[in-house]
Amino acid sequence: MLNEKKPVEQLTETEAAEELAFLASELARHDALYHGQDAPEISDADYDALKRRNDLIEDRFPALIREDSPSRKVGAAPSLTFQPVVHARPMLSLDNTFSDEDARDFVAGVYRFLGKLPDHSIAFTAEPKIDGLSMSLRYENRRLVTAATRGDGTTGENVTANIRTIRMIPQTLPADAPDVVEVRGEIYMAKSDFAALNAEMAAQGRPLYVNPRNTASGSLRQLDAKVTASRKLRFFAYAWGEISAMPAETQFGMVETFKAWGFPVNPLMQRLSSADELLQHYHHIERERPDLDYDIDGVVYKVDRLDLQARLGFRSRSPRWATAHKFPAEQAFTRLKGIDIQVGRTGALTPVARLEPITVGGVVVTNATLHNEDYIRGIGNSGEPIREGRDIRIGDMVIVQRAGDVIPQIVDVVMDERAEGAEPYRFPATCPVCGSHAVRDINEKTGKVDAVRRCTGGFVCRAQAVEHLKHFVSRHAFDIEGLGSKQIEFFFEAEDSAMQIRTAPEIFTLKRRQQKSELTKLENIDGFGKVSVEKLFEAIEKRRTIALHRFIYALGIRHVGETTAKLLARSYGSYDHFGEAMVEAGSLAGDAWNELNSIEGIGEVVARAIVEFYKEPRNLKVVSALLEEVRPESAESRLRRTAPSPARRWSSPGRLKK
Ligand code: IVH
């Protein structure tokens, strides 16, 4: 799915609040899928992108940060399949730093906090940030007694049996180790082991694993320790929890002690004494990164002296004495195998790159966005050359970049490797789904050609029709439980008139058609069953009355998002008023048109899109068929329930511009 979200800078406060609410529930759902059921629905990159968007919105609107914000959570709540373990000392997370400048600020901040020191120089350690899962290993009387995942930071899962299968983790400690010690560090899967495992999966024709970290996590969280034993998991020790006697006075000394006790420690860790040195080492590790046999996503800086760590202490979620300097977007080279054109709800043709699979920052990437046809040709949004004008051709060696972005993108091509005779890509002038002409509109205001080419097929186009239906049933529209993308595709493709759904009103006639039909009963179809069919009908019946703004939003009018739909609902009060006025406004002059344009928050582009929608006879037909089946609640009657207010007329919209 391509991210067509508004840039955060353009969000209004209401939109921001709505999106934060959505992100909180969506991220919680993905956490549960990932940690609780080991069945993630989205890639790590997509998950990170959601989180990053949440952070960006919160940065801009700090007043809107929610109690249940994903940014307040350290990790996921532990799952129920393993015994819970309460950590003797919480397992915290690290603050992130994204630039050299921020890294210098971190060092300066430490100096500032500590004030004047007698010898004045503060040493730091710098080491790779391993992209695995953190683990706490508790030894009592020098024997491993408990191994626990981080969980939510306070309570983790007891995975001792599984950890015992990892050979590089000592089961016992030497005689000089303290009576109680919790050694903490990262469990990971080597890139080479991951590749070998996937090669085996491919040979057996089974689905491939997504990335080493997910696979390590899945391998560790097996109820059957034999499965864990069959996967090669590894460990780096870098921290500690409860400890009955400290064996060293510095971070560096502690890690050396772990090494002496038989734990693997990272060879790239160094003790350094200035911001310059830390940054030098950071860039060294960054250069080494592609050659390391494990995924890393940054460099961790820690104050070396433990007494200074103690003075610096903690903020709510992370220590003040450490930070993780993250690497910027990751890039990789791969071959562009082909370009597919996807057709969206509004007919937009979006080119998607099909790539020779490549791991970028720990994620296997097979698709990337190419934005639009100008982008492929080396032309930017304002007509300026991008990539120094280099175009992108099928067969090219390309540079793929993965950042906090929802979908990876192609940022450049390697001209030296272009095959002789490679042809410039010809963007289709017809819709690949329905064959209708695909055109680039001229923006009436700017006189410029639109970057996006659109299919002119409208409802004739299968792709647009299906996407329209998906939008209609989506969460912020009709939100019909049990009617997701998969089911919509099924009903759309169905040939039998007793179960076909090609337009929204047909959702509401499905039950009647089913009752009449003897032959094709839904409950006999694979994946449905009697109970789920009944539930589906119930869910559909529940939506026969619907809030006006949801109804308007569900129509899928171009440029009419949730916020605009709410504005329209509030302004016109009832669907009758709204519909009538929009038809009347079709002349682009007169009262109705002026009134629509006078609503604060509705600009000319939006106003035009709405009246265009109401000029299309096919749309009017679908809307009136829909109104036979469902009743949009009028906004006034909803208001009246709480506070009586004089009836508002459509001819005097609520929020007028000054
Ligand atoms: S130090 C008090 N060192 O990053 C914090 N953490 O975002 C102690 N991680 O949960 C953590 N490599 O799983 C530390 N060299 C490293 C690390 C590292 C990876 C992970 C760890 C932690 C997370 C924090």
GROMACS .gro file of C-alpha atoms in nm, residues 36-312:
model
  277
   36GLY     CA    1   0.164  -1.204   2.115
   37GLN     CA    2   0.098  -1.423   1.815
   38ASP     CA    3   0.422  -1.405   1.615
   39ALA     CA    4   0.209  -1.329   1.314
   40PRO     CA    5   0.296  -0.979   1.195
   41GLU     CA    6   0.071  -0.837   0.926
   42ILE     CA    7   0.311  -0.567   0.819
   43SER     CA    8   0.684  -0.542   0.760
   44ASP     CA    9   0.918  -0.392   1.018
   45ALA     CA   10   0.971  -0.100   0.784
   46ASP     CA   11   0.598  -0.030   0.771
   47TYR     CA   12   0.572  -0.065   1.147
   48ASP     CA   13   0.861   0.174   1.201
   49ALA     CA   14   0.706   0.418   0.957
   50LEU     CA   15   0.381   0.420   1.159
   51LYS     CA   16   0.578   0.478   1.478
   52ARG     CA   17   0.784   0.751   1.322
   53ARG     CA   18   0.472   0.924   1.195
   54ASN     CA   19   0.327   0.904   1.543
   55ASP     CA   20   0.644   1.066   1.682
   56LEU     CA   21   0.646   1.338   1.419
   57ILE     CA   22   0.284   1.429   1.485
   58GLU     CA   23   0.350   1.430   1.861
   59ASP     CA   24   0.653   1.654   1.809
   60ARG     CA   25   0.435   1.903   1.630
   61PHE     CA   26   0.137   1.874   1.865
   62PRO     CA   27   0.280   1.787   2.208
   63ALA     CA   28  -0.050   1.879   2.371
   64LEU     CA   29  -0.217   1.590   2.190
   65ILE     CA   30   0.009   1.313   2.326
   66ARG     CA   31  -0.224   1.042   2.449
   67GLU     CA   32  -0.216   0.835   2.766
   68ASP     CA   33  -0.198   0.524   2.549
   69SER     CA   34   0.054   0.669   2.305
   70PRO     CA   35   0.287   0.411   2.148
   71SER     CA   36   0.577   0.646   2.226
   72ARG     CA   37   0.520   0.591   2.597
   73LYS     CA   38   0.560   0.217   2.575
   74VAL     CA   39   0.899   0.055   2.621
   75GLY     CA   40   0.812  -0.274   2.455
   76ALA     CA   41   0.521  -0.506   2.409
   77ALA     CA   42   0.329  -0.662   2.693
   78PRO     CA   43   0.442  -1.019   2.748
   79SER     CA   44   0.247  -1.294   2.578
   80LEU     CA   45   0.049  -1.549   2.770
   81THR     CA   46   0.218  -1.858   2.637
   82PHE     CA   47   0.532  -1.824   2.851
   83GLN     CA   48   0.552  -1.779   3.225
   84PRO     CA   49   0.595  -1.415   3.325
   85VAL     CA   50   0.920  -1.308   3.490
   86VAL     CA   51   0.935  -0.983   3.683
   87HIS     CA   52   1.277  -0.830   3.619
   88ALA     CA   53   1.474  -0.762   3.936
   89ARG     CA   54   1.572  -0.435   3.769
   90PRO     CA   55   1.364  -0.296   3.482
   91MET     CA   56   1.497  -0.337   3.128
   92LEU     CA   57   1.490   0.011   2.982
   93SER     CA   58   1.529   0.144   2.636
   94LEU     CA   59   1.770   0.397   2.487
   95ASP     CA   60   1.718   0.749   2.368
   96ASN     CA   61   1.780   0.795   1.997
   97THR     CA   62   2.013   1.039   1.826
   98PHE     CA   63   1.990   1.093   1.452
   99SER     CA   64   2.277   1.324   1.355
  100ASP     CA   65   2.639   1.406   1.435
  101GLU     CA   66   2.518   1.731   1.583
  102ASP     CA   67   2.277   1.554   1.819
  103ALA     CA   68   2.558   1.320   1.920
  104ARG     CA   69   2.773   1.621   2.013
  105ASP     CA   70   2.478   1.760   2.209
  106PHE     CA   71   2.458   1.433   2.399
  107VAL     CA   72   2.824   1.461   2.502
  108ALA     CA   73   2.785   1.829   2.590
  109GLY     CA   74   2.472   1.749   2.792
  110VAL     CA   75   2.661   1.490   2.997
  111TYR     CA   76   2.934   1.744   3.074
  112ARG     CA   77   2.676   2.005   3.165
  113PHE     CA   78   2.486   1.771   3.395
  114LEU     CA   79   2.797   1.656   3.579
  115GLY     CA   80   2.942   2.003   3.623
  116LYS     CA   81   3.309   2.048   3.704
  117LEU     CA   82   3.503   1.725   3.745
  118PRO     CA   83   3.851   1.715   3.899
  119ASP     CA   84   4.018   1.548   3.601
  120HIS     CA   85   3.774   1.710   3.364
  121SER     CA   86   3.767   1.451   3.087
  122ILE     CA   87   3.484   1.200   3.062
  123ALA     CA   88   3.539   0.870   2.882
  124PHE     CA   89   3.265   0.706   2.675
  125THR     CA   90   3.225   0.366   2.516
  126ALA     CA   91   3.096   0.327   2.162
  127GLU     CA   92   2.966  -0.005   2.028
  128PRO     CA   93   2.727  -0.129   1.760
  129LYS     CA   94   2.358  -0.133   1.838
  130ILE     CA   95   2.259  -0.489   1.758
  131ASP     CA   96   1.926  -0.536   1.584
  132GLY     CA   97   1.804  -0.837   1.778
  133LEU     CA   98   1.602  -0.888   2.094
  134SER     CA   99   1.721  -0.811   2.441
  135MET     CA  100   1.765  -1.086   2.692
  136SER     CA  101   1.829  -1.100   3.064
  137LEU     CA  102   2.021  -1.406   3.190
  138ARG     CA  103   2.005  -1.460   3.565
  139TYR     CA  104   2.276  -1.665   3.733
  140GLU     CA  105   2.245  -1.770   4.096
  141ASN     CA  106   2.543  -1.936   4.255
  142ARG     CA  107   2.703  -1.928   3.911
  143ARG     CA  108   2.433  -2.133   3.745
  144LEU     CA  109   2.193  -2.007   3.482
  145VAL     CA  110   1.852  -2.010   3.648
  146THR     CA  111   1.629  -1.783   3.438
  147ALA     CA  112   1.641  -1.633   3.092
  148ALA     CA  113   1.381  -1.367   3.023
  149THR     CA  114   1.283  -1.146   2.731
  150ARG     CA  115   1.234  -0.776   2.789
  151GLY     CA  116   0.856  -0.785   2.753
  152ASP     CA  117   0.720  -0.450   2.863
  153GLY     CA  118   1.042  -0.366   3.048
  154THR     CA  119   0.906  -0.470   3.387
  155THR     CA  120   0.780  -0.819   3.313
  156GLY     CA  121   0.921  -1.045   3.045
  157GLU     CA  122   0.873  -1.403   2.936
  158ASN     CA  123   1.051  -1.700   3.076
  159VAL     CA  124   1.237  -1.857   2.784
  160THR     CA  125   1.499  -2.042   2.990
  161ALA     CA  126   1.450  -2.382   2.824
  162ASN     CA  127   1.502  -2.229   2.483
  163ILE     CA  128   1.804  -2.025   2.585
  164ARG     CA  129   1.971  -2.337   2.720
  165THR     CA  130   1.986  -2.466   2.361
  166ILE     CA  131   2.215  -2.179   2.257
  167ARG     CA  132   2.567  -2.309   2.288
  168MET     CA  133   2.747  -1.976   2.309
  169ILE     CA  134   2.559  -1.885   2.628
  170PRO     CA  135   2.739  -2.023   2.935
  171GLN     CA  136   2.531  -2.246   3.162
  172THR     CA  137   2.770  -2.186   3.450
  173LEU     CA  138   3.005  -1.904   3.549
  174PRO     CA  139   3.359  -1.928   3.688
  175ALA     CA  140   3.423  -1.932   4.062
  176ASP     CA  141   3.512  -1.560   4.079
  177ALA     CA  142   3.168  -1.452   3.953
  178PRO     CA  143   2.930  -1.302   4.214
  179ASP     CA  144   2.652  -1.508   4.375
  180VAL     CA  145   2.379  -1.326   4.189
  181VAL     CA  146   2.428  -1.167   3.851
  182GLU     CA  147   2.199  -1.083   3.561
  183VAL     CA  148   2.392  -1.057   3.236
  184ARG     CA  149   2.201  -0.872   2.968
  185GLY     CA  150   2.254  -0.843   2.598
  186GLU     CA  151   2.114  -0.914   2.257
  187ILE     CA  152   2.000  -1.240   2.096
  188TYR     CA  153   2.034  -1.230   1.718
  189MET     CA  154   2.054  -1.447   1.411
  190ALA     CA  155   2.360  -1.410   1.186
  191LYS     CA  156   2.289  -1.288   0.834
  192SER     CA  157   2.461  -1.596   0.691
  193ASP     CA  158   2.249  -1.833   0.903
  194PHE     CA  159   1.939  -1.642   0.800
  195ALA     CA  160   2.030  -1.675   0.432
  196ALA     CA  161   2.096  -2.047   0.472
  197LEU     CA  162   1.764  -2.097   0.648
  198ASN     CA  163   1.579  -1.913   0.372
  199ALA     CA  164   1.760  -2.112   0.103
  200GLU     CA  165   1.635  -2.426   0.273
  201MET     CA  166   1.282  -2.287   0.290
  202ALA     CA  167   1.295  -2.197  -0.079
  203ALA     CA  168   1.416  -2.546  -0.169
  204GLN     CA  169   1.114  -2.688   0.013
  205GLY     CA  170   0.884  -2.442  -0.160
  206ARG     CA  171   0.788  -2.284   0.173
  207PRO     CA  172   0.735  -1.913   0.242
  208LEU     CA  173   1.051  -1.718   0.322
  209TYR     CA  174   1.128  -1.542   0.649
  210VAL     CA  175   1.121  -1.165   0.642
  211ASN     CA  176   1.436  -1.066   0.831
  212PRO     CA  177   1.688  -1.202   1.081
  213ARG     CA  178   1.540  -1.021   1.380
  214ASN     CA  179   1.185  -1.147   1.336
  215THR     CA  180   1.318  -1.493   1.272
  216ALA     CA  181   1.535  -1.482   1.584
  217SER     CA  182   1.238  -1.367   1.788
  218GLY     CA  183   1.010  -1.631   1.640
  219SER     CA  184   1.274  -1.900   1.693
  220LEU     CA  185   1.322  -1.805   2.055
  221ARG     CA  186   0.957  -1.783   2.137
  222GLN     CA  187   0.884  -2.142   2.045
  223LEU     CA  188   0.707  -2.349   2.305
  224ASP     CA  189   0.905  -2.646   2.179
  225ALA     CA  190   1.273  -2.588   2.265
  226LYS     CA  191   1.373  -2.834   1.992
  227VAL     CA  192   1.272  -2.580   1.729
  228THR     CA  193   1.492  -2.317   1.894
  229ALA     CA  194   1.775  -2.566   1.904
  230SER     CA  195   1.749  -2.619   1.528
  231ARG     CA  196   1.797  -2.247   1.461
  232LYS     CA  197   2.136  -2.095   1.514
  233LEU     CA  198   2.086  -1.810   1.756
  234ARG     CA  199   2.371  -1.600   1.891
  235PHE     CA  200   2.430  -1.353   2.172
  236PHE     CA  201   2.631  -1.042   2.260
  237ALA     CA  202   2.659  -0.935   2.626
  238TYR     CA  203   2.667  -0.559   2.690
  239ALA     CA  204   2.472  -0.478   3.008
  240TRP     CA  205   2.356  -0.614   3.342
  241GLY     CA  206   2.067  -0.611   3.585
  242GLU     CA  207   2.081  -0.717   3.949
  243ILE     CA  208   2.432  -0.799   4.067
  244SER     CA  209   2.545  -0.889   4.421
  245ALA     CA  210   2.903  -0.759   4.386
  246MET     CA  211   3.037  -0.531   4.116
  247PRO     CA  212   3.340  -0.684   3.941
  248ALA     CA  213   3.446  -0.358   3.771
  249GLU     CA  214   3.410   0.020   3.795
  250THR     CA  215   3.357   0.102   3.431
  251GLN     CA  216   3.132   0.000   3.145
  252PHE     CA  217   3.436  -0.119   2.955
  253GLY     CA  218   3.560  -0.319   3.253
  254MET     CA  219   3.220  -0.485   3.295
  255VAL     CA  220   3.212  -0.600   2.935
  256GLU     CA  221   3.569  -0.730   2.965
  257THR     CA  222   3.459  -0.926   3.272
  258PHE     CA  223   3.168  -1.077   3.075
  259LYS     CA  224   3.419  -1.182   2.814
  260ALA     CA  225   3.638  -1.343   3.078
  261TRP     CA  226   3.334  -1.532   3.207
  262GLY     CA  227   3.283  -1.682   2.863
  263PHE     CA  228   3.022  -1.452   2.706
  264PRO     CA  229   3.058  -1.332   2.350
  265VAL     CA  230   3.108  -0.954   2.343
  266ASN     CA  231   3.120  -0.725   2.046
  267PRO     CA  232   3.472  -0.674   1.909
  268LEU     CA  233   3.391  -0.324   1.781
  269MET     CA  234   3.339  -0.173   2.125
  270GLN     CA  235   3.591   0.101   2.209
  271ARG     CA  236   3.663   0.337   2.495
  272LEU     CA  237   3.701   0.695   2.367
  273SER     CA  238   3.734   1.038   2.517
  274SER     CA  239   3.572   1.303   2.299
  275ALA     CA  240   3.276   1.367   2.075
  276ASP     CA  241   3.513   1.373   1.776
  277GLU     CA  242   3.644   1.030   1.859
  278LEU     CA  243   3.295   0.891   1.912
  279LEU     CA  244   3.186   1.022   1.573
  280GLN     CA  245   3.497   0.886   1.408
  281HIS     CA  246   3.420   0.544   1.546
  282TYR     CA  247   3.055   0.578   1.449
  283HIS     CA  248   3.151   0.639   1.087
  284HIS     CA  249   3.400   0.355   1.099
  285ILE     CA  250   3.129   0.114   1.216
  286GLU     CA  251   2.894   0.256   0.955
  287ARG     CA  252   3.148   0.167   0.684
  288GLU     CA  253   3.196  -0.181   0.830
  289ARG     CA  254   2.825  -0.241   0.852
  290PRO     CA  255   2.768  -0.416   0.516
  291ASP     CA  256   3.047  -0.663   0.593
  292LEU     CA  257   2.928  -0.755   0.942
  293ASP     CA  258   2.748  -1.087   0.969
  294TYR     CA  259   2.475  -0.937   1.189
  295ASP     CA  260   2.232  -0.651   1.148
  296ILE     CA  261   2.299  -0.333   1.339
  297ASP     CA  262   2.101  -0.011   1.330
  298GLY     CA  263   2.329   0.238   1.501
  299VAL     CA  264   2.604   0.292   1.754
  300VAL     CA  265   2.544   0.314   2.129
  301TYR     CA  266   2.745   0.567   2.331
  302LYS     CA  267   2.768   0.514   2.707
  303VAL     CA  268   2.944   0.706   2.983
  304ASP     CA  269   3.224   0.472   3.089
  305ARG     CA  270   3.259   0.535   3.464
  306LEU     CA  271   2.982   0.362   3.658
  307ASP     CA  272   2.986   0.620   3.938
  308LEU     CA  273   2.915   0.890   3.679
  309GLN     CA  274   2.639   0.673   3.527
  310ALA     CA  275   2.484   0.657   3.872
  311ARG     CA  276   2.498   1.035   3.909
  312LEU     CA  277   2.344   1.089   3.569
   0.00000   0.00000   0.00000
